[in-house]
Coordinates of C-alpha atoms in Angstrom, one line a residue:
Chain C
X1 CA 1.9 22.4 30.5
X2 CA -0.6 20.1 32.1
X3 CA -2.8 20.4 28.9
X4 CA 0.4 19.1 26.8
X5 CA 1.3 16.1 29.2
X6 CA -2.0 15.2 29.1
X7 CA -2.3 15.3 25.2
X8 CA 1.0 13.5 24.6
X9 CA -0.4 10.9 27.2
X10 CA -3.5 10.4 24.9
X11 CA -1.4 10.0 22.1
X12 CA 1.1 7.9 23.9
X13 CA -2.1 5.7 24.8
X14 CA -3.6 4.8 21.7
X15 CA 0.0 4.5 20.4
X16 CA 0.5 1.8 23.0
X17 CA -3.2 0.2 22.2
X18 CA -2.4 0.2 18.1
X19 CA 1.0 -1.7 18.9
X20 CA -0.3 -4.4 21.6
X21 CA -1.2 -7.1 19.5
X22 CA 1.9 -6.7 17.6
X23 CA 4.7 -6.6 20.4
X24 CA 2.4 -9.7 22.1
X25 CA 3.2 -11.8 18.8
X26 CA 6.8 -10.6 18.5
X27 CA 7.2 -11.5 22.1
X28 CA 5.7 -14.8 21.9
X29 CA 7.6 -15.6 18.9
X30 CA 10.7 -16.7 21.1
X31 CA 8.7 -19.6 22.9
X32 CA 7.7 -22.9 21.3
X33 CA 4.4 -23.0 22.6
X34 CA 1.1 -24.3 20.1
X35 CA -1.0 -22.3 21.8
X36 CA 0.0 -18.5 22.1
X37 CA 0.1 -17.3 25.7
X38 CA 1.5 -19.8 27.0
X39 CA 5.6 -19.1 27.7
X40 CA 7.6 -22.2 27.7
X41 CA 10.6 -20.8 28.3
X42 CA 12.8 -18.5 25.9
X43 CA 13.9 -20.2 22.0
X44 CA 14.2 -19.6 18.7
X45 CA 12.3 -23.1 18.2
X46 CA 10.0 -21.4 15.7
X47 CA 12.2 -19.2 13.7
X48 CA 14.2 -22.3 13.2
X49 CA 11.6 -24.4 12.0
X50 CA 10.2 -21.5 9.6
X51 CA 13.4 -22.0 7.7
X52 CA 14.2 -25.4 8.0
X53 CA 12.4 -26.1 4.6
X54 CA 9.5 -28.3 6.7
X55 CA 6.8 -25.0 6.3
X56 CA 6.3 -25.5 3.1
X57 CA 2.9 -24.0 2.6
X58 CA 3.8 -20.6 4.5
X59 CA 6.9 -20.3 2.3
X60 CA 5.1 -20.8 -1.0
X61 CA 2.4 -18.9 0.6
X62 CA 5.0 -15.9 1.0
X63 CA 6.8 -16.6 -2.3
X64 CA 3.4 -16.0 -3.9
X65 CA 1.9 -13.2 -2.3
X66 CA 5.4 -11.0 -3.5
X67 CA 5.2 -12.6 -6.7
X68 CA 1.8 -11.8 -7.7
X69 CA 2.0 -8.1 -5.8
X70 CA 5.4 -7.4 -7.8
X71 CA 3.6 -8.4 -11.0
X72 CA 0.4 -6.9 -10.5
X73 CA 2.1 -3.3 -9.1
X74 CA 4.7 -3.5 -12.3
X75 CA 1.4 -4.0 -14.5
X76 CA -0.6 -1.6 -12.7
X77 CA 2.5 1.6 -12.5
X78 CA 2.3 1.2 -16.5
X79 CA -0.5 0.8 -17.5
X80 CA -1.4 3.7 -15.2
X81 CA 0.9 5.7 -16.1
X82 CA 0.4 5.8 -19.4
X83 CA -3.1 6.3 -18.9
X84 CA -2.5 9.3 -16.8
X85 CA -0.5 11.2 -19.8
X86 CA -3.8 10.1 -21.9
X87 CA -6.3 11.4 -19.0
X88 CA -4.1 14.8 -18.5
X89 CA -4.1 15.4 -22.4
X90 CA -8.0 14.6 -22.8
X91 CA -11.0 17.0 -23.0
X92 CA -12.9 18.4 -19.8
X93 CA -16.0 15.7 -20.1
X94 CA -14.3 12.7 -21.2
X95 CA -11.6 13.3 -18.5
X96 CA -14.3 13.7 -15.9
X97 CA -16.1 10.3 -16.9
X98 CA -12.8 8.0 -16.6
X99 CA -11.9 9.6 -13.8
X100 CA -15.3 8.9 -12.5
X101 CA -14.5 5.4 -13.6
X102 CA -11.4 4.8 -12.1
X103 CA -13.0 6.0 -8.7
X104 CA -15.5 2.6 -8.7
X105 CA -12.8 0.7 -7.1
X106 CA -11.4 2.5 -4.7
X107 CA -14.7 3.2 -3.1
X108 CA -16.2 -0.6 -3.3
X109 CA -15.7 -2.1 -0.5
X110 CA -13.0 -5.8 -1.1
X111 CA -16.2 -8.2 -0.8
X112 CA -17.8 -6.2 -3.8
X113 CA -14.7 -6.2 -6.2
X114 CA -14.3 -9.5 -5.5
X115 CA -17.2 -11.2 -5.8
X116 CA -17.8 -9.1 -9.2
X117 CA -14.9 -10.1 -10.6
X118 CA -15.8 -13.7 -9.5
X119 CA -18.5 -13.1 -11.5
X120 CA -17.2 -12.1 -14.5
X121 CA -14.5 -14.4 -13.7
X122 CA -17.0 -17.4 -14.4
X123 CA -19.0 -15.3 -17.0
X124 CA -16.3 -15.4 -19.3
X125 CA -15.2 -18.7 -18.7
X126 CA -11.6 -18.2 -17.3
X127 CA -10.4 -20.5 -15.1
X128 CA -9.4 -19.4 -11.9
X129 CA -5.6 -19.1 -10.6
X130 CA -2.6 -17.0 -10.8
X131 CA -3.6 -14.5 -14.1
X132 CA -7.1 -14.3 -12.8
X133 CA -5.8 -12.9 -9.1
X134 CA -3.1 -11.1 -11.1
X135 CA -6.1 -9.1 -13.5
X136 CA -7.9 -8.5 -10.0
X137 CA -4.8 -6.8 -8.3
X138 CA -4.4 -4.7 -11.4
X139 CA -8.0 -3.6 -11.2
X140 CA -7.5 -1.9 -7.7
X141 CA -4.2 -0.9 -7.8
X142 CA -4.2 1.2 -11.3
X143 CA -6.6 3.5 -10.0
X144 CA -3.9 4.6 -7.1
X145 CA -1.6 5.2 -9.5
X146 CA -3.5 7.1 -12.2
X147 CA -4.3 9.1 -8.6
X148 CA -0.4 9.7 -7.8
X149 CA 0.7 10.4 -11.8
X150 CA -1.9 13.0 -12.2
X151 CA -1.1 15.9 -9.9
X152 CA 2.6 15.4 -11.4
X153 CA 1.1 16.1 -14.7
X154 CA -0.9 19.1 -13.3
X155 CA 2.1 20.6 -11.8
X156 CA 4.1 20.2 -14.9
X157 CA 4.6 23.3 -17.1
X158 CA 2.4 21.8 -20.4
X159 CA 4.8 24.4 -22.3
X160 CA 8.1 22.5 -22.2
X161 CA 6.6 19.5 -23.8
X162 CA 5.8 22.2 -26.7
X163 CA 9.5 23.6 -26.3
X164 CA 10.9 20.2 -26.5
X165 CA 8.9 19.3 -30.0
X166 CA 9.8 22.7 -31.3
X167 CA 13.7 22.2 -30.7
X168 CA 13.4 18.7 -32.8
X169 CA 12.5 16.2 -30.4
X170 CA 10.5 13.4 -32.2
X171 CA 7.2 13.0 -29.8
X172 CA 8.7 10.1 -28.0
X173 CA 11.7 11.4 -27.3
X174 CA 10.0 14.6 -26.1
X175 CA 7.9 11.8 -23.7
X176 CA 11.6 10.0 -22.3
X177 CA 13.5 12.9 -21.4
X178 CA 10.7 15.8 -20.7
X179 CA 7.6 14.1 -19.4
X180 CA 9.2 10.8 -17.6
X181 CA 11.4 12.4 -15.0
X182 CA 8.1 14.8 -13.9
X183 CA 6.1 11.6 -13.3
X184 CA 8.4 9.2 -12.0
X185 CA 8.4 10.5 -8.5
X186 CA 4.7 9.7 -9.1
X187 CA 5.2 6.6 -11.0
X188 CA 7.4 5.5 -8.0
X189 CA 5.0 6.3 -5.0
X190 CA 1.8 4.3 -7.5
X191 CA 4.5 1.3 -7.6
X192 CA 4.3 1.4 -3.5
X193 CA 1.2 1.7 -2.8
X194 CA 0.1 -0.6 -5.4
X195 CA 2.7 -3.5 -4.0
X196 CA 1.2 -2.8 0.0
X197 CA -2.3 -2.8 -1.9
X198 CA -1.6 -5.7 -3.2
X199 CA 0.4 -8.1 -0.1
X200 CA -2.4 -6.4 2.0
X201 CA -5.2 -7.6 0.1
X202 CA -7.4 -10.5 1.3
X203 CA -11.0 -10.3 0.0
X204 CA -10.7 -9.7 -3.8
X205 CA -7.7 -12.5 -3.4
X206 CA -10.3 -14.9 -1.7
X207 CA -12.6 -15.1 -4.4
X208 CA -10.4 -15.0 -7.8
X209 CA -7.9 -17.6 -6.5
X210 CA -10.1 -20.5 -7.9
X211 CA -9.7 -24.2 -6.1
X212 CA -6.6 -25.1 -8.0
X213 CA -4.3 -24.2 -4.5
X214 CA -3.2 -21.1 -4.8
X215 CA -2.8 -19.3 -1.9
X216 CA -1.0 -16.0 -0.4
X217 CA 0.0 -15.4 2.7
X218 CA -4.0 -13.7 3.6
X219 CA -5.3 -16.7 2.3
X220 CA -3.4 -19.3 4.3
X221 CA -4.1 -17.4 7.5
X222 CA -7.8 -17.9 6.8
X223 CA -7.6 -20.8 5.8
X224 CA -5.1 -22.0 8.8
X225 CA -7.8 -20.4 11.2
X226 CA -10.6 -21.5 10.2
X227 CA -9.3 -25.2 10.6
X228 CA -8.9 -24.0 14.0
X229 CA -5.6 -22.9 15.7
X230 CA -2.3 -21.1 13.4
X231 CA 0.3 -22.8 13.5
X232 CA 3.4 -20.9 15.5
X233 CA 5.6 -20.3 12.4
X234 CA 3.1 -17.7 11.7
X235 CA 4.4 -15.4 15.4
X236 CA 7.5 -15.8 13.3
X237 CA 7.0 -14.6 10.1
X238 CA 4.7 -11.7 11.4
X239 CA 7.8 -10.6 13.7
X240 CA 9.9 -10.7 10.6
X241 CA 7.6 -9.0 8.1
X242 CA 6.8 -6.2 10.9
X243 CA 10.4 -5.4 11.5
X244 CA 11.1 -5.4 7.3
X245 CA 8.5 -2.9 7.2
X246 CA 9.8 -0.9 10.0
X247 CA 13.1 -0.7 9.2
X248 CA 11.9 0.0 5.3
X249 CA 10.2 3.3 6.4
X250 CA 12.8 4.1 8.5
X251 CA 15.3 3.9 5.5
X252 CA 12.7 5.6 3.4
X253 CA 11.9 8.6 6.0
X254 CA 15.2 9.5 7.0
X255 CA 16.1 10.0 3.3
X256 CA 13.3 12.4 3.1
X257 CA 14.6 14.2 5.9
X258 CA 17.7 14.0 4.9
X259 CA 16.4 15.0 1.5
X260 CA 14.8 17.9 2.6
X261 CA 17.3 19.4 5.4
X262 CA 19.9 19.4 2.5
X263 CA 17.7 21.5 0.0
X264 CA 17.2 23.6 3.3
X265 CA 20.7 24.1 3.1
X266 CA 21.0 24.9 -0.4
X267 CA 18.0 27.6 -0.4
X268 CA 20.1 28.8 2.9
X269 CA 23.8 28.9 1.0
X270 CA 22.2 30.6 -1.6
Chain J
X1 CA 0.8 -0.8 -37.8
X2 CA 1.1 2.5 -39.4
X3 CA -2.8 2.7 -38.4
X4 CA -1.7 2.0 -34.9
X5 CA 0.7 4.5 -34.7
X6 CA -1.4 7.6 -35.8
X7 CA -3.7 6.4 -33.3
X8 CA -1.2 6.6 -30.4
X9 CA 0.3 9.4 -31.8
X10 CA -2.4 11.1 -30.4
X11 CA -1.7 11.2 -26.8
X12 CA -5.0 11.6 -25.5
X13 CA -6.0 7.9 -27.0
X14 CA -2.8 7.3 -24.2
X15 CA -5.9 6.1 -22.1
X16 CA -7.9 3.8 -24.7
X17 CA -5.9 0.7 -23.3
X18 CA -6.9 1.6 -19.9
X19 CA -10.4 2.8 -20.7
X20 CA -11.1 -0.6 -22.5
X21 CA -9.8 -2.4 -19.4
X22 CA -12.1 -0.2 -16.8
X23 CA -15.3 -1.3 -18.8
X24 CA -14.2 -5.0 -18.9
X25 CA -12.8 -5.1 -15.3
X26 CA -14.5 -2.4 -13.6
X27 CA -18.2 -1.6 -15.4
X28 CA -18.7 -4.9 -17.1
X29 CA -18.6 -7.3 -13.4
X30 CA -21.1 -4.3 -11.9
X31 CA -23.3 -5.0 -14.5
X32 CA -23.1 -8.8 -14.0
X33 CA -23.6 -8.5 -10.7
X34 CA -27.2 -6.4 -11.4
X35 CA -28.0 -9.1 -14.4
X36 CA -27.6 -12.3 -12.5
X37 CA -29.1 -10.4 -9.2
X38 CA -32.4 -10.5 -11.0
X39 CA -32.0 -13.8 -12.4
X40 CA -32.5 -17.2 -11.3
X41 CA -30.0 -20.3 -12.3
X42 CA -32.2 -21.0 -15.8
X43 CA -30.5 -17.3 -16.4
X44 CA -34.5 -16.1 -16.5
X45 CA -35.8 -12.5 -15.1
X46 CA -37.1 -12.7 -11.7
X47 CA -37.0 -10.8 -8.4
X48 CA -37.1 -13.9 -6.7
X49 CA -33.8 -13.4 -5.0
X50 CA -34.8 -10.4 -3.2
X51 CA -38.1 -11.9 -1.9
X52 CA -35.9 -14.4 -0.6
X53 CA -33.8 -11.9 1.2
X54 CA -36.7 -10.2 2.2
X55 CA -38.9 -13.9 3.6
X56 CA -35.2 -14.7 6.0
X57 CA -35.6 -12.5 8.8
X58 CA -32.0 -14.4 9.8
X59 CA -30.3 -12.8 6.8
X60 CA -32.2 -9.3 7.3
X61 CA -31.2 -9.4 10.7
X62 CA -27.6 -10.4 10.3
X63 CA -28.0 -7.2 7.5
X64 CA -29.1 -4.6 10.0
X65 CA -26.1 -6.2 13.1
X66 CA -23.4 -5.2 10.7
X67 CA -25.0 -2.3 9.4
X68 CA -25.1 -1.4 13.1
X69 CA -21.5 -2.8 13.7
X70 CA -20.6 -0.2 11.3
X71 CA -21.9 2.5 12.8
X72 CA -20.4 1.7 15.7
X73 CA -17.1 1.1 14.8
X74 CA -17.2 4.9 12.6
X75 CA -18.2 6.3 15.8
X76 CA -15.8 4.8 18.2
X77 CA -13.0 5.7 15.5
X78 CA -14.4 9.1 14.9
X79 CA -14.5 9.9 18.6
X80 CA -10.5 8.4 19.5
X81 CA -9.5 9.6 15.8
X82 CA -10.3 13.2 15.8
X83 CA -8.8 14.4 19.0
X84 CA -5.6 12.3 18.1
X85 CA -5.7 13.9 14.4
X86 CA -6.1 18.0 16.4
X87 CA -3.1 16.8 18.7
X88 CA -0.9 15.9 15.9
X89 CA -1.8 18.7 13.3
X90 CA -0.7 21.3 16.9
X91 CA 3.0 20.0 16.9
X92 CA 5.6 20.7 15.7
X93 CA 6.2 19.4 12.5
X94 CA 9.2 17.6 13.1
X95 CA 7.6 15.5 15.3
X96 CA 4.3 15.4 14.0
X97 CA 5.8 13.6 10.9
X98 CA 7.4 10.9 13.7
X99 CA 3.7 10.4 15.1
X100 CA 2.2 10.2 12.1
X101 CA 4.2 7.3 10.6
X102 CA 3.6 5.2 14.2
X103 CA -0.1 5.5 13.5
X104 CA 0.5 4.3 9.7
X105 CA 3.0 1.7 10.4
X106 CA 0.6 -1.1 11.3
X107 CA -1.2 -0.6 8.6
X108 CA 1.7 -1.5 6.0
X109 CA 1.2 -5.3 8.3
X110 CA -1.0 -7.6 6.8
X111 CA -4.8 -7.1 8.1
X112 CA -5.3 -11.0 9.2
X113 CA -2.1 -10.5 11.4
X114 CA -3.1 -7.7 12.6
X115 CA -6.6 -9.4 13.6
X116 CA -4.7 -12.6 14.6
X117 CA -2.7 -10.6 16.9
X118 CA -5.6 -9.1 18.5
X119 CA -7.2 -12.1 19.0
X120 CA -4.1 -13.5 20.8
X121 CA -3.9 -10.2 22.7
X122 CA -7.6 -11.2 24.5
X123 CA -6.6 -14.7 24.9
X124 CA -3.3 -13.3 26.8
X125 CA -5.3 -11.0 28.4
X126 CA -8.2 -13.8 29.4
X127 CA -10.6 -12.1 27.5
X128 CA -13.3 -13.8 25.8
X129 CA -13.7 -13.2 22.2
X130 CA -17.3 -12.0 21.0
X131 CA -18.9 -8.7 20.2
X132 CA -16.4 -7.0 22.2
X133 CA -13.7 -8.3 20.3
X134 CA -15.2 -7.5 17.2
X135 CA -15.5 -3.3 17.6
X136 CA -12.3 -3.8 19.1
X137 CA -10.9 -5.5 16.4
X138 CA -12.4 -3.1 13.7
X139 CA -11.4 0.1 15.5
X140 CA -7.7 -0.9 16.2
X141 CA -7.4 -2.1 12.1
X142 CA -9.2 1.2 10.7
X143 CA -8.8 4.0 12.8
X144 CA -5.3 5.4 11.5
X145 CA -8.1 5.4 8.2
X146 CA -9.8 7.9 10.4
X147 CA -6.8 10.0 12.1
X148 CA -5.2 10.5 8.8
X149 CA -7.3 12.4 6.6
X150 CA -8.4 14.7 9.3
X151 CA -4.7 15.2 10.4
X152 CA -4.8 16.0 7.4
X153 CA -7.4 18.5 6.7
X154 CA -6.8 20.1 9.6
X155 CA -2.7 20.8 9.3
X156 CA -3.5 22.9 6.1
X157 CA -6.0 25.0 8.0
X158 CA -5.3 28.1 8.4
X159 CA -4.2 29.0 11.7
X160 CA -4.8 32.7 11.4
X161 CA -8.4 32.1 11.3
X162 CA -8.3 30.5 14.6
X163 CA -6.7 33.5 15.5
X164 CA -9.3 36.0 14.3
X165 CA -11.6 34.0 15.9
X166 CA -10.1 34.5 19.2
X167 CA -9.6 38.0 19.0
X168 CA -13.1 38.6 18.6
X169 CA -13.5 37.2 21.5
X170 CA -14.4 33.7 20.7
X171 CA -14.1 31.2 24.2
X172 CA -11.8 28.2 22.9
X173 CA -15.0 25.9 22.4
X174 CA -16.5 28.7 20.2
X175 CA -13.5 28.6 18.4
X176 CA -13.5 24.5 18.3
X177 CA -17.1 24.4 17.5
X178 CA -18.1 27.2 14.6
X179 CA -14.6 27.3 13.1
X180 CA -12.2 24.1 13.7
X181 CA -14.9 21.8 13.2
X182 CA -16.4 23.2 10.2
X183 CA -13.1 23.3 8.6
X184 CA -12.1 19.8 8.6
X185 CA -15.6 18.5 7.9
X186 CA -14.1 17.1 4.7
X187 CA -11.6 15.6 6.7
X188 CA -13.8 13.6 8.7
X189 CA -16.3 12.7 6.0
X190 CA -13.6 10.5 3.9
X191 CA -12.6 9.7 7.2
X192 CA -16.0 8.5 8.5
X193 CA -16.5 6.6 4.5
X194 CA -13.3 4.8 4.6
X195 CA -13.9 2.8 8.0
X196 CA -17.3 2.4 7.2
X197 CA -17.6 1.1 4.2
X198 CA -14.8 -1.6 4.7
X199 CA -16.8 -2.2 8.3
X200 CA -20.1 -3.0 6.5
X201 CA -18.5 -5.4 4.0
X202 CA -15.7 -7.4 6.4
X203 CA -15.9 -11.3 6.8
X204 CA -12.7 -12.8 8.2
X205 CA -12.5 -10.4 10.7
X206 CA -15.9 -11.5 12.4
X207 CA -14.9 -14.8 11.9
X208 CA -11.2 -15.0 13.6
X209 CA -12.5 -12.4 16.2
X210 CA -15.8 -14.3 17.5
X211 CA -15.1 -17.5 17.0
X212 CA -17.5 -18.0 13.7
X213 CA -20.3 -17.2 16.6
X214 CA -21.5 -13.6 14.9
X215 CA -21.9 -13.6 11.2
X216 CA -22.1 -10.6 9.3
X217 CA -23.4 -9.5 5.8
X218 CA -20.4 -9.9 4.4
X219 CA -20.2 -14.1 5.8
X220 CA -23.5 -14.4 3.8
X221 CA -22.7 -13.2 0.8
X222 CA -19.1 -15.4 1.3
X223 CA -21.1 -18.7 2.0
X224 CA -23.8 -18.1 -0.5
X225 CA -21.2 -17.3 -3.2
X226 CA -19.2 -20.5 -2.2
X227 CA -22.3 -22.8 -2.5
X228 CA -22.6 -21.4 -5.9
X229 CA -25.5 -19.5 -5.2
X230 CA -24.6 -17.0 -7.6
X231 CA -27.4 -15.2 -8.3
X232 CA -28.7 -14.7 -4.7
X233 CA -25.3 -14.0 -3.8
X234 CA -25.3 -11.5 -6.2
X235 CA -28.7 -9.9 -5.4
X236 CA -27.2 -9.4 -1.9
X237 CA -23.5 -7.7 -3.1
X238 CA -26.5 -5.5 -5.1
X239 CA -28.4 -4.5 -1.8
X240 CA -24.8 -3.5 -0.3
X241 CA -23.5 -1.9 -3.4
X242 CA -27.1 0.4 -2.9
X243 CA -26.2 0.5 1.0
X244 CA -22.4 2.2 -0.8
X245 CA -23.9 4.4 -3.4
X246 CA -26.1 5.9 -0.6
X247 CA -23.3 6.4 2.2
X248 CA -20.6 7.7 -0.7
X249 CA -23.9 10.3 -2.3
X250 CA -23.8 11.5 1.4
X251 CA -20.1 11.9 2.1
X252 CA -18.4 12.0 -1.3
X253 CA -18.8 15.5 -2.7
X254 CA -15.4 16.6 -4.1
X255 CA -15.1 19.2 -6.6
X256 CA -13.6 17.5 -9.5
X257 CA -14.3 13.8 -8.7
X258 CA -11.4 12.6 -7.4
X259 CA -9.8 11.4 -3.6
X260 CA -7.0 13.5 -3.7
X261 CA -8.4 15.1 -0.5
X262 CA -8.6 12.6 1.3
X263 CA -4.7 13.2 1.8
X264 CA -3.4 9.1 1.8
X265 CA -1.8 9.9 -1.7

């Protein structure tokens, strides 16, 4: 008993450490003060002047960090996907060298994808700007999904592709209504991760946004800080994006659950 | 267009469009980063940009702190990480799930909040910022990178073997020691590689959390890149790709070449 209170404690602890910073900014997102720490008083000053149409760069800096990670993770789910059905159908060596491949950039480390493509970037002689961040995002984001296609592939029986040819199905057909529905839980979860990949992303952003004044929402924050002091629509906005997210996983886990206590059932009526 | 169509009909050439773009986005900037490392602004062969790493005992020094950093932060992570990771793999499932998805949640927050919420937590707190902050900093954005691929590992252990263990008379840190621990070695080796390498290679997070007073590597290569230093900046992302190459060659040995055990997909 003791030894369970006492593990739940540790867990409670670090629980509590891990959400600090966060419940500090939500709390301090109801007082007007510059300066965080300082409580003048309870209002919704700041939400109010986040929408009031006067912070313009956070907005545009919000409107383009979805609009580049909605791009980039639609880019990235097909162009992974498809690539997964080409890695799953390829021979034992070349399979294992693009797989090695696609690997590279989920080990390097942001500051090295970013200040490659930078490189290439000016190599080539592309300007810098929305396509160039959009190419980078795609760059770290397809290998995640290639990574969450493939073991639907594996798992699939390679025979019913065979079956579906065999009863008449022209190859593409065969692809839309045998091989799509076993990936697209797959599909789906690489179109997640790649989206969170992508709003989370600072580094690689950093150095393919070029000087023409682009900026997401990473971007702005560095760039806010470094000029010393954020401003306090930013307590807002964190509030607002931590409490989408919440509520988000809560949607998405008690569907799972959901999900899963009704195939419980099932297996049980059966 | 007939052409093109016998080629895709083929549905392992699926993976040319993707193969093409890994060598133009992937392979072909690794290279350019090795060419213009040992080449000087004419775009002649040199090794002038690593003497010149080598003759700043600032930048080597800066080099070893955040190699250092690094360490520390994996430990630090490692040591709050696993016994949180053998907790959670012990409950019940039910709940286990709940507790996981509290440690993952802040991660699905943007990393510069995160940080600039730390940093407002120690000016709350009266707490200066500095090297303390820094590890802090580090720890509280990676270590659910540590806790869940050993959660991992260790929930699909097989619990008989613990067991068997015990009923030959193992004592419980017998048990922890030659069997637990072994087990979920692979666990805490992607653990251990995915807060260290991001550690090593981190810049705005040592800015917003000292104060711009501690620089690491990754601030030089930043500032030399933005002065359009390319090529030194390059030689340096060159030393730290090695730096990568040698940490991944001592943790990275999977089967068939792929992160699928590392359990966040």
């Amino acid at each position: 008993m003791m030894k369970r209170i006492l593990s739940r404690g540790y867990l409670l602890l670090l629980l509590a450490l891990l959400y600090a910073p966060i419940i500090v900014i939500a709390v301090f997102s109801f007082t007007e003060a510059k300066v965080m720490g300082n409580w003048t008083g309870f209002s919704t000053g700041i939400y109010e002047q986040l929408f009031s149409g006067k912070s313009v760069m956070i907005m545009k800096s919000v409107e383009n960090t979805l609009l580049i990670a909605l791009i980039a993770a639609a880019v990235a789910t097909l162009l992974g996907g498809i690539a997964a059905i080409g890695i799953y159908n390829m021979r034992h060596r070349q399979r294992r060298m693009i797989q090695f491949v696609n690997n590279i950039p989920m080990l390097n480390p942001d500051i090295i994808t970013g200040v490659s493509l930078f490189v290439l970037f000016v190599f080539m002689g592309f300007t810098q700007g929305y396509t160039t961040v959009i190419l980078a995002h795609v760059t770290f984001c397809t290998p995640y999904v290639v990574l969450s296609v493939m073991p639907r592939l594996m798992q699939m029986n390679p025979n019913i592709y065979e079956a579906a040819l065999d009863l008449g199905a022209t190859p593409f057909q065969a692809l839309r209504r045998v091989v799509m529905p076993e990936i697209r839980s797959g599909m789906i979860s690489g179109f997640i991760l790649s989206f969170t990949l992508s709003i989370d992303d600072f580094a690689v952003t950093y150095f393919t946004k070029g000087s023409i004044g682009l900026e997401t929402i990473s971007t702005q924050i560095y760039a806010d800080s470094r000029k010393g002091g954020l401003s306090p629509e930013w307590r807002a906005l964190s509030t607002i994006i931590f409490l989408a997210v919440l509520l988000l996983l809560l949607v998405i886990n008690y569907r799972t659950m959901k999900h899963a206590h009704n195939r419980q059932s099932a297996i049980r009526a059966k | 267009m007939g052409r093109l169509f016998r080629l895709f009909g083929r549905r392992s050439n699926w993976a040319l469009p993707y193969a093409v773009f890994l060598v133009i986005f992937v392979v072909l900037p690794l290279l350019l980063i090795v060419l213009y490392a040992f080449q000087d602004a004419e775009g002649n062969f040199t090794l002038e940009n690593f003497v010149h790493f080598f003759n700043q005992p600032e930048v080597i020094r800066t080099f070893v702190y955040s190699v250092g950093i690094a360490f520390v932060t994996t430990a630090i992570c490692l040591l709050l990480g696993y016994p949180a990771a053998y907790i959670m793999s012990r409950m019940r499932s039910n709940s286990a799930v709940i507790v996981v998805m509290l440690f993952i949640l802040p991660m699905w927050i943007n990393m510069l909040i995160r940080t600039m919420a730390t940093v407002t937590l120690f000016d709350f707190l009266k707490m200066p910022l500095g090297q303390g902050a820094l590890v802090f900093g580090m720890v509280y954005n990676y270590l659910p990178f540590m806790i869940y691929p050993i959660y991992n590992v260790l929930q699909k252990m097989d619990h008989n073997l613990i067991e068997a263990a015990e009923d030959l008379g193992a004592k419980p840190r017998q048990v922890f020691a030659r069997v637990v621990l072994p087990l979920s070695m692979p666990g805490v080796m992607s653990g251990v590689m995915m807060v260290f390498l991001p550690t090593i290679s981190t810049f705005a997070l040592a800015e917003m959390l000292t104060l711009n007073k501690i620089r690491l590597f990754g601030t030089v290569i930043q500032e030399n890149i933005n002065n359009t230093m390319w090529n030194y900046g390059a030689a340096l992302s060159f030393i730290m790709l090695i730096i990568i190459g040698i940490t991944s060659i001592f943790t990275y040995r999977s089967k068939d070449g792929n992160l699928n055990d590392t359990g966040l997909i």
